[in-house]
Structures are given as structure tokens and as C-alpha cells.
Amino acid sequence: MKRFFVFRWLYLLLLGLFAVVSTASARPYVFGYIAWWVDEAQAMRSLPDVDRLKFMEWRLGSDGRIANMHGWPAEWSGLRARAAALGIPVDVTLTLFDVADFNALFDSPERVKRLQSELLQQLTNDPGIAGIHWDVEIFSPVNAQAQQRYRALVGEMAQQLKRMQPARSTSVFLNFNADRYLYDAASL
């Protein structure tokens, strides 16, 4: 199981570093993931090769709080400064991988409000964050009410981030069967 976990994260890291989206420019638009367990100096070497950076991760807790920000922002000041100097926007990646934690968080309106409030406070207090990336990887059914609250939160947060000055982006990771367990056409 540990080997699978490490392999999965290495795969995601490599996928993020080499994932490209075609644009009208002469070269592809490159997204890069920088994982908290990667040395900051090592992470900075790849910055000139990316157009947008996603810091992985802020781990979401089932209580509606950010359970672990993995040293953000203090331990990543050099990376952030270098990205800013290069004009590279930095998003934070919000992660949640366990169905029980998902249900505990999103079954509770109070916990969802707490999470929304904490995220907005972090974004308001940190103008260096260009957006949030929802990396919620659920591979089995969740409670229907939790699913609806999650969809509503992602949509509400996207609207609130658009209204911020400067506007912030919202993106989501779509894993296999995300359309069954997390999203629908309206929420996407």
C-alpha cells in the first residue's frame, strides 16, 4: 500500500510537471505541481519551464479546517518570490482522499461553512495565491447530501474567487468516475 501511495504521488508529480494544454501561443501552456515533500531549491530549478504552479498541498480535515498546510507560506517564501519574479501564478491544491472524511465534512453545513470561511480568509490574507485547485479524489459513492454540499461549495467558491481583487482561479482534478461521485455538468 505504501508503495502504491508513493508511486501515485510520483506519477501525479510527473504528470503535473509535463502536462500541457494547447494554447494559441507558439508553445504549450505548462502546469507544474510542486509537492511539499520536494526540496524548495530543487523545486525552483523547474520554475522557468512552467506557466502556472500548483502547490501541493493543503490537506482538508473532516472537521472543516485546513488540517495541514505543509509549511505554507513560511517554508516556501523563496519559491514564491522566484515564481512572482518570473510572473508565474501559484495556486494551492486542496486535497481530500477518504470517503469517510468527505462524508464527515460535507454532511455538516457547519463544517462546510467553517471550511469556506477559512479558505476565504487565507486567500484574502495572502495575495500571492492566484487560485485554488480542488484535488478531491473519491473513487466510491458518497452520501447524497454531502455530494450536493460539495458541488455547491465548489461553485460558490469559484464565484467568490472571481469577485476577489485580483480575481483568483478555480480548477478541479477529475479522477475516474468523478462524474458519478463528485460532479455533474452543472457543477463543472
Coordinates of C-alpha atoms in Angstrom, one line a residue:
M1 CA 0.0 0.0 0.0
K2 CA 2.8 2.4 0.9
R3 CA 4.5 1.7 -2.5
F4 CA 1.2 2.4 -4.3
F5 CA 0.9 5.7 -2.4
V6 CA 4.4 6.8 -3.3
F7 CA 4.0 5.7 -6.9
R8 CA 0.7 7.5 -7.2
W9 CA 2.2 10.8 -5.9
L10 CA 5.3 10.4 -8.1
Y11 CA 3.0 9.8 -11.1
L12 CA 0.9 12.9 -10.2
L13 CA 4.1 15.0 -9.8
L14 CA 5.4 13.9 -13.1
L15 CA 2.1 14.3 -14.8
G16 CA 1.8 17.8 -13.4
L17 CA 5.3 18.7 -14.5
F18 CA 4.8 17.5 -18.0
A19 CA 1.0 18.1 -18.5
V20 CA 0.4 20.6 -21.2
V21 CA -2.7 22.3 -22.5
S22 CA -2.6 23.7 -26.1
T23 CA -3.0 27.4 -26.4
A24 CA -2.7 29.9 -29.3
S25 CA 0.9 30.6 -28.4
A26 CA 3.9 29.0 -30.1
R27 CA 4.5 26.6 -27.2
P28 CA 2.1 24.7 -25.0
Y29 CA 0.9 26.1 -21.7
V30 CA 2.6 24.1 -18.9
F31 CA 1.2 23.4 -15.4
G32 CA 3.6 22.2 -12.7
Y33 CA 2.8 20.6 -9.4
I34 CA 5.3 21.3 -6.6
A35 CA 4.8 18.8 -3.7
W36 CA 5.5 19.8 -0.1
W37 CA 8.0 16.9 0.2
V38 CA 10.2 18.2 -2.6
D39 CA 13.1 20.4 -1.5
E40 CA 12.4 24.1 -2.3
A41 CA 15.7 24.6 -4.1
Q42 CA 15.0 21.6 -6.3
A43 CA 11.5 22.8 -7.0
M44 CA 12.8 26.3 -8.0
R45 CA 15.0 24.8 -10.8
S46 CA 11.9 23.8 -12.8
L47 CA 10.2 27.2 -12.5
P48 CA 11.4 28.7 -15.8
D49 CA 9.7 25.7 -17.6
V50 CA 6.2 26.2 -16.2
D51 CA 3.4 28.8 -16.8
R52 CA 1.4 28.1 -13.7
L53 CA 2.3 26.4 -10.5
K54 CA 0.1 24.3 -8.2
F55 CA 1.5 23.9 -4.6
M56 CA 0.5 20.5 -3.3
E57 CA -0.9 20.5 -0.7
W58 CA -3.3 21.9 1.8
R59 CA -4.9 18.8 3.3
L60 CA -8.6 19.3 4.2
G61 CA -9.8 18.0 7.6
S62 CA -13.1 16.3 8.2
D63 CA -13.8 19.0 10.8
G64 CA -14.0 21.7 8.2
R65 CA -10.5 23.1 8.8
I66 CA -7.3 23.1 6.8
A67 CA -5.7 20.2 8.6
N68 CA -2.2 20.7 7.2
M69 CA -0.8 23.5 5.0
H70 CA 2.7 21.8 4.8
G71 CA 4.7 24.8 5.7
W72 CA 2.8 27.3 3.6
P73 CA 3.6 30.2 3.4
A74 CA 6.8 30.5 5.6
E75 CA 8.7 27.5 4.3
W76 CA 8.0 28.4 0.7
S77 CA 9.0 32.0 0.7
G78 CA 11.9 31.5 -1.8
L79 CA 9.8 29.6 -4.2
R80 CA 7.0 32.1 -4.0
A81 CA 9.4 35.0 -4.6
R82 CA 11.0 33.4 -7.5
A83 CA 7.7 32.5 -9.1
A84 CA 6.5 36.1 -8.6
A85 CA 9.7 37.4 -10.2
L86 CA 9.1 35.1 -13.2
G87 CA 5.4 36.1 -13.4
I88 CA 4.2 32.6 -12.6
P89 CA 0.9 32.4 -10.8
V90 CA 0.8 30.0 -7.8
D91 CA -2.3 28.1 -6.9
V92 CA -2.8 26.0 -3.7
T93 CA -4.1 22.5 -4.1
L94 CA -6.8 21.4 -1.6
T95 CA -6.7 17.6 -1.1
L96 CA -9.2 15.1 0.4
F97 CA -8.9 11.4 -0.4
D98 CA -11.0 9.5 2.1
V99 CA -14.8 8.8 1.6
A100 CA -15.4 8.8 5.4
D101 CA -13.6 12.2 5.7
F102 CA -15.5 13.5 2.7
N103 CA -18.9 12.5 4.2
A104 CA -18.0 13.8 7.7
L105 CA -17.0 17.2 6.2
F106 CA -19.7 17.7 3.7
D107 CA -22.6 16.1 5.6
S108 CA -22.3 19.0 8.0
P109 CA -23.4 22.5 6.9
E110 CA -21.5 24.0 9.9
R111 CA -18.2 22.3 8.8
V112 CA -18.7 23.4 5.2
K113 CA -19.2 27.0 6.3
R114 CA -16.1 26.7 8.5
L115 CA -14.1 25.5 5.6
Q116 CA -15.4 28.2 3.2
S117 CA -14.7 30.9 5.8
E118 CA -11.1 29.6 6.5
L119 CA -10.3 29.3 2.8
L120 CA -11.6 32.8 2.0
Q121 CA -9.6 34.2 5.0
Q122 CA -6.4 32.5 3.8
L123 CA -6.9 33.8 0.2
T124 CA -7.8 37.3 1.5
N125 CA -4.7 37.4 3.7
D126 CA -2.3 36.0 1.0
P127 CA -2.4 38.0 -2.2
G128 CA 0.3 35.7 -3.6
I129 CA -2.2 32.9 -4.0
A130 CA -3.5 33.1 -7.6
G131 CA -6.2 30.4 -7.1
I132 CA -7.3 27.1 -5.7
H133 CA -7.2 23.6 -7.2
W134 CA -9.6 21.0 -5.8
D135 CA -7.8 17.7 -5.7
V136 CA -10.7 15.7 -4.2
E137 CA -10.1 12.1 -5.2
I138 CA -13.1 9.9 -4.3
F139 CA -13.5 6.6 -6.1
S140 CA -16.7 5.3 -4.5
P141 CA -20.2 6.5 -3.6
V142 CA -20.6 9.3 -1.1
N143 CA -23.7 10.5 0.8
A144 CA -26.0 12.3 -1.5
Q145 CA -26.3 15.4 0.8
A146 CA -22.5 15.5 1.1
Q147 CA -22.2 15.4 -2.7
Q148 CA -24.7 18.2 -3.1
R149 CA -22.9 20.4 -0.5
Y150 CA -19.5 19.7 -2.1
R151 CA -20.8 20.7 -5.5
A152 CA -22.4 23.9 -4.0
L153 CA -19.2 24.8 -2.2
V154 CA -17.0 24.4 -5.3
G155 CA -19.4 26.6 -7.3
E156 CA -19.8 29.2 -4.5
M157 CA -16.0 29.4 -4.0
A158 CA -15.4 29.8 -7.8
Q159 CA -17.8 32.7 -7.9
Q160 CA -16.3 34.3 -4.8
L161 CA -12.8 33.9 -6.2
K162 CA -13.8 35.6 -9.4
R163 CA -15.0 38.6 -7.5
M164 CA -11.8 39.0 -5.5
Q165 CA -9.4 41.7 -6.4
P166 CA -7.4 40.5 -8.1
A167 CA -9.6 37.7 -9.4
R168 CA -8.5 34.2 -8.4
S169 CA -8.9 31.0 -10.4
T170 CA -10.6 27.7 -9.5
S171 CA -9.7 24.3 -11.0
V172 CA -10.6 20.7 -10.2
F173 CA -8.9 17.4 -10.6
L174 CA -11.2 14.9 -12.4
N175 CA -10.4 11.4 -11.5
F176 CA -12.1 8.3 -12.9
N177 CA -15.9 8.3 -12.0
A178 CA -15.7 11.9 -10.7
D179 CA -18.9 12.5 -12.7
R180 CA -20.7 9.8 -10.7
Y181 CA -19.4 10.6 -7.2
L182 CA -18.4 14.3 -7.2
Y183 CA -19.5 16.4 -10.1
D184 CA -22.3 16.8 -12.6
A185 CA -22.5 19.0 -15.7
A186 CA -24.0 21.9 -13.8
S187 CA -21.3 21.9 -11.1
L188 CA -18.5 21.7 -13.7

